[in-house]
Amino acid sequence: MIMKLDEIDVQILKMLQDNGKRSYTDIAQQLDVSEGTVRSRINRLLKEGVFEFIIHMDPNKIGLNVQVIIGIKTKLGHQEAIAAHLNDYPEVRFVGAFSGHHDLILQAYFKNNEDLVNFLNKELAKLEGIVAADVSIELKQYKDSFSYMIQEQD
Amino acid sequence: MIMKLDEIDVQILKMLQDNGKRSYTDIAQQLDVSEGTVRSRINRLLKEGVFEFIIHMDPNKIGLNVQVIIGIKTKLGHQEAIAAHLNDYPEVRFVGAFSGHHDLILQAYFKNNEDLVNFLNKELAKLEGIVAADVSIELKQYKDSFSYMIQEQD
Amino acid sequence: MIMKLDEIDVQILKMLQDNGKRSYTDIAQQLDVSEGTVRSRINRLLKEGVFEFIIHMDPNKIGLNVQVIIGIKTKLGHQEAIAAHLNDYPEVRFVGAFSGHHDLILQAYFKNNEDLVNFLNKELAKLEGIVAADVSIELKQYKDSFSYMIQEQD
Amino acid sequence: MIMKLDEIDVQILKMLQDNGKRSYTDIAQQLDVSEGTVRSRINRLLKEGVFEFIIHMDPNKIGLNVQVIIGIKTKLGHQEAIAAHLNDYPEVRFVGAFSGHHDLILQAYFKNNEDLVNFLNKELAKLEGIVAADVSIELKQYKDSFSYMIQEQD
Amino acid sequence: MIMKLDEIDVQILKMLQDNGKRSYTDIAQQLDVSEGTVRSRINRLLKEGVFEFIIHMDPNKIGLNVQVIIGIKTKLGHQEAIAAHLNDYPEVRFVGAFSGHHDLILQAYFKNNEDLVNFLNKELAKLEGIVAADVSIELKQYKDSFSYMIQEQD
Amino acid sequence: MIMKLDEIDVQILKMLQDNGKRSYTDIAQQLDVSEGTVRSRINRLLKEGVFEFIIHMDPNKIGLNVQVIIGIKTKLGHQEAIAAHLNDYPEVRFVGAFSGHHDLILQAYFKNNEDLVNFLNKELAKLEGIVAADVSIELKQYKDSFSYMIQEQD
Amino acid sequence: MIMKLDEIDVQILKMLQDNGKRSYTDIAQQLDVSEGTVRSRINRLLKEGVFEFIIHMDPNKIGLNVQVIIGIKTKLGHQEAIAAHLNDYPEVRFVGAFSGHHDLILQAYFKNNEDLVNFLNKELAKLEGIVAADVSIELKQYKDSFSYMIQEQD
Amino acid sequence: MIMKLDEIDVQILKMLQDNGKRSYTDIAQQLDVSEGTVRSRINRLLKEGVFEFIIHMDPNKIGLNVQVIIGIKTKLGHQEAIAAHLNDYPEVRFVGAFSGHHDLILQAYFKNNEDLVNFLNKELAKLEGIVAADVSIELKQYKDSFSYMIQEQD
């Protein structure tokens, strides 16, 4: 379900996208509304699941130097169970079912090639129904942002 | 460069991963250290670029219903310039250079198929040096997390 | 077997291609033949299976928003049985055996991505002998016509 | 835009799907409504573009023996113009833009291989921006129906 | 055009398939017809182009050790001219236009790898409109026969 | 083993390539050698397996209208047995093991698409160890010759 | 672990790259250090596994005429065991696990095509878990060197 | 040209394969021949180019941590010039022309991903005629040997 978002909602989200620690007081001043309005809007958006406060770590700074996208071909009927298992690995950042050559595409981060080889040959090998797992290794990152376009919804 | 992270750094990051809004007081109590220690650690980690406070919006809740991964083959020598341009599109969430069949892989979010077709045929068509752009459309999302594994680094 | 079609047959078919509801009287006048001739020609063509009267619904107008082509690779010997089962799904509009990478190509219409994912993982997964099912999602439709070229056959 | 369809609309469409020549009187009797109701419903559905009356010819009966699906890769930016030209060929029955390996997929019918070779080498060769045209030839047809699933829409 | 072949034609062709040097006298005796009948049948079949007398050399015995199949992708519109040029090379035994990934498929025989590399880089490189030439090298030959199935045609 | 061929052998083979029915007398006159020399040379070449006299039928003239190349991927270890079985089908003209994507490549001729579909789904399906069979259909033939280059060998 | 290499280590390695038989006396003179220094440096580098003295044979000179790269797709979990077996074949010169389409890539040398076909169909066929083995045959070699770039490491 | 190798040549080569520094005295004792025989055999084999003395460095020990195989598709006619340029890069260890999907395959070693990206986008981009460069990154090495099989040749 798409949420109805008015202009104030959109402005609040844009400010928090810039800085997730921005204070409600500061937002209220910028938008010329009361701090109570900001608070109630944010609480409603959080409750509806429109956004959440998180932190984004730089993987290279915490020693996760091997960053990969893995395309997985599954046997028909095994996609849901495989995706559920992949969900449990802390190395796995993103999993989705996709149209096209690969049924599942996942993004994962490892300390080194040895950990990646173990993940493929020890962990993925335990999951039934994987036909192929094609690894692409990230050579250089240009963008990794969560600042989506936001527009009024009605 | 990999940061040196001691056990307190790791514990603080793990708590913030759970909830980006957790108060320093709360963290200090949990770890049995002073609030000043928590504050100085967090400030150091922020300054070194280890993490940042952000918000993560649910794209479906804000009307971005068409979520795609696009694999791009480039002419040799054009990768950097193309990546720099892709960086500027608000629709584009992620861009990286990868080993394998596609030189660049990007993740992007659109309101509908029409916007996606326009992005491919109007916007990407302006960039010199794109040989092919293969679109995979997300059918179902299972995980989109930033809770990476964190370990002590020394 | 190819039917013998004379010029009057061809003219009648061309008029009905334009408008499947055109009256026999109108066709007779246009071609300067009797209505009985038109009626007997049409009855013969229907009986020989040269054409049938149908309606063509716009899938978007009836809520079938996800329109796909699925290429299926089968294990040798299973193609006929798989095609027979696919034939029974109301979501499936077209199925044919083809030369090239995919043994069977089908066109199908769904309400949304969830129904498509279920079709792939619940329904196709029941059919024995499917090696791979590669989904292409229609982003924009330019033509969907049944006005084939018709020429005299003798 | 999706039309609102109530149960009577759905029943009328299902009857016409079975037989595009079914009389309004017959439909009215089956549904226990007046012929005027049937007529006004059908006129509204036709006016809104929900369906049209057409005829479906058997291509083999009219001498179109070579039935193909052609996947086309285009240079970025040329898709719209190429699709517009393809639209004009009477041999071409279906053209759509798709996700995946081929940017455009078309279905076309020819009298023989010679006409197909000419279409590829004489006609498609005139269109600027086609990178590749991969031909799959239909070996056997199992289904070619327009009886989509119809459900009440509100 | 398919020739009408009666049972005597078929029997004569089958005998010549076994041995291209079989004498007309021998054939006549086997079929219990006059030698004149055999001669006139063969002359008619030769004149109509149904068959020709040739010799089949073993390429390995005459020093042609590198036997390849080359799949060629062409730019649209260049296929005919490329095929005409390929026709002129004595190394090329077979050229045809095909459906599927490769527009032209050719079979060719070379003395050694050096001659093959020269053919690709010196000779094919002269022909305008070749996008790719993918070489498959024959590792072992199991059958190379001209004994097609022959059936009566009427 | 490569045969030693002197200039007279080469000249004889070239003449027979032009016309498999050329008389020994005619060849002897052209080369200014005795008919006995021609006869003994030809007998030696036949005995050593350098060539054989055959006939080459035009497949279209005898009703074999569907001419295909089929690339087969086999399970490791099954190639020899599969090739041996393929050898027995009269529809199959050529079978070889090749480097590259397909382990076996075969050329076969059929009366129509129905016979081809049966060959794939009834006959090939009986052979154990075939992973995939990719069919390319010949659209136009440009060359099918056995006139290889011949050079003196010593 | 990367070794610390100072400038003298680097110079010694570069001289040995040129000629593996260069005497310690000669190296000492060139670098203006004592022969004892050269000896102790080389012994340390050998002990740490930085390099070893080997001979490089020209495969063509010793009758290994068929030089191939084979890309292997494995079932998940079988890579280690397959690689261990490949390691034992004297025909196999190089084996590595790689990102991309092939899980393992190996380089191997054979006397002729027959030995290659046997290796594929007799030897590889014994190893459990190989999904596909794609052979590329070397047509011409341009470089096969072990003179890596060496730089000071600290 | 293949060298004639007798049993003593073969034994000498096998011993040097084990240890490139083995002394002639040691080899002579093992084979029960004079040191002069060993010396003259080795000198002949070196002069004929059968082998050379080299050193093999462990790339990881000298800081070359990113080891790749790159498959290159070239425009017809550019292969020789591209291979000649690749030959000059010290990062490139191996270059060959191959049958199959990639016209050239090269092996290269880099310090890190940044150097690899620069090689692709700065260096390869300078060479005319490269259509695609597909990178596979080595995740784990199992064998890198020069101990080819050696057999007597006569």
PDB file of C-alpha atoms in Angstrom, chain C residues 16 23 27 33 36-38 42 50 54 56 64 77 80 88 91 95-96 101 103 114 119 121 126 143 145 148:
ATOM      1  CA  LEU C  16     -13.879  -8.724 -41.041  1.00  0.00           C
ATOM      2  CA  SER C  23     -22.870  -7.253 -41.127  1.00  0.00           C
ATOM      3  CA  ILE C  27     -20.035  -6.873 -46.870  1.00  0.00           C
ATOM      4  CA  VAL C  33     -22.230  -9.966 -54.440  1.00  0.00           C
ATOM      5  CA  GLY C  36     -26.165 -15.485 -49.656  1.00  0.00           C
ATOM      6  CA  THR C  37     -22.719 -15.643 -51.239  1.00  0.00           C
ATOM      7  CA  VAL C  38     -21.169 -13.821 -48.279  1.00  0.00           C
ATOM      8  CA  ILE C  42     -18.113 -17.247 -44.293  1.00  0.00           C
ATOM      9  CA  VAL C  50      -9.738 -20.573 -41.524  1.00  0.00           C
ATOM     10  CA  ILE C  54     -13.451 -13.647 -31.071  1.00  0.00           C
ATOM     11  CA  HIS C  56      -9.805  -9.028 -27.938  1.00  0.00           C
ATOM     12  CA  LEU C  64      -3.862  -7.704 -15.868  1.00  0.00           C
ATOM     13  CA  GLY C  77      10.959 -35.812 -23.947  1.00  0.00           C
ATOM     14  CA  GLU C  80       4.611 -32.237 -25.021  1.00  0.00           C
ATOM     15  CA  ASP C  88      -4.800 -25.319 -19.082  1.00  0.00           C
ATOM     16  CA  GLU C  91      -3.108 -16.877 -17.354  1.00  0.00           C
ATOM     17  CA  VAL C  95       2.459 -21.479 -26.034  1.00  0.00           C
ATOM     18  CA  GLY C  96       4.669 -22.729 -28.859  1.00  0.00           C
ATOM     19  CA  HIS C 101      17.731 -21.330 -26.855  1.00  0.00           C
ATOM     20  CA  ASP C 103      12.310 -25.082 -26.239  1.00  0.00           C
ATOM     21  CA  GLU C 114       3.025 -11.633  -6.571  1.00  0.00           C
ATOM     22  CA  PHE C 119       2.873 -18.978 -11.012  1.00  0.00           C
ATOM     23  CA  ASN C 121       7.207 -21.121  -7.876  1.00  0.00           C
ATOM     24  CA  LYS C 126       4.657 -28.818 -10.199  1.00  0.00           C
ATOM     25  CA  LYS C 143       1.411  -3.683 -31.440  1.00  0.00           C
ATOM     26  CA  SER C 145      -2.799  -7.269 -33.918  1.00  0.00           C
ATOM     27  CA  TYR C 148      -2.346 -10.873 -40.932  1.00  0.00           C
TER      28      TYR C 148
END
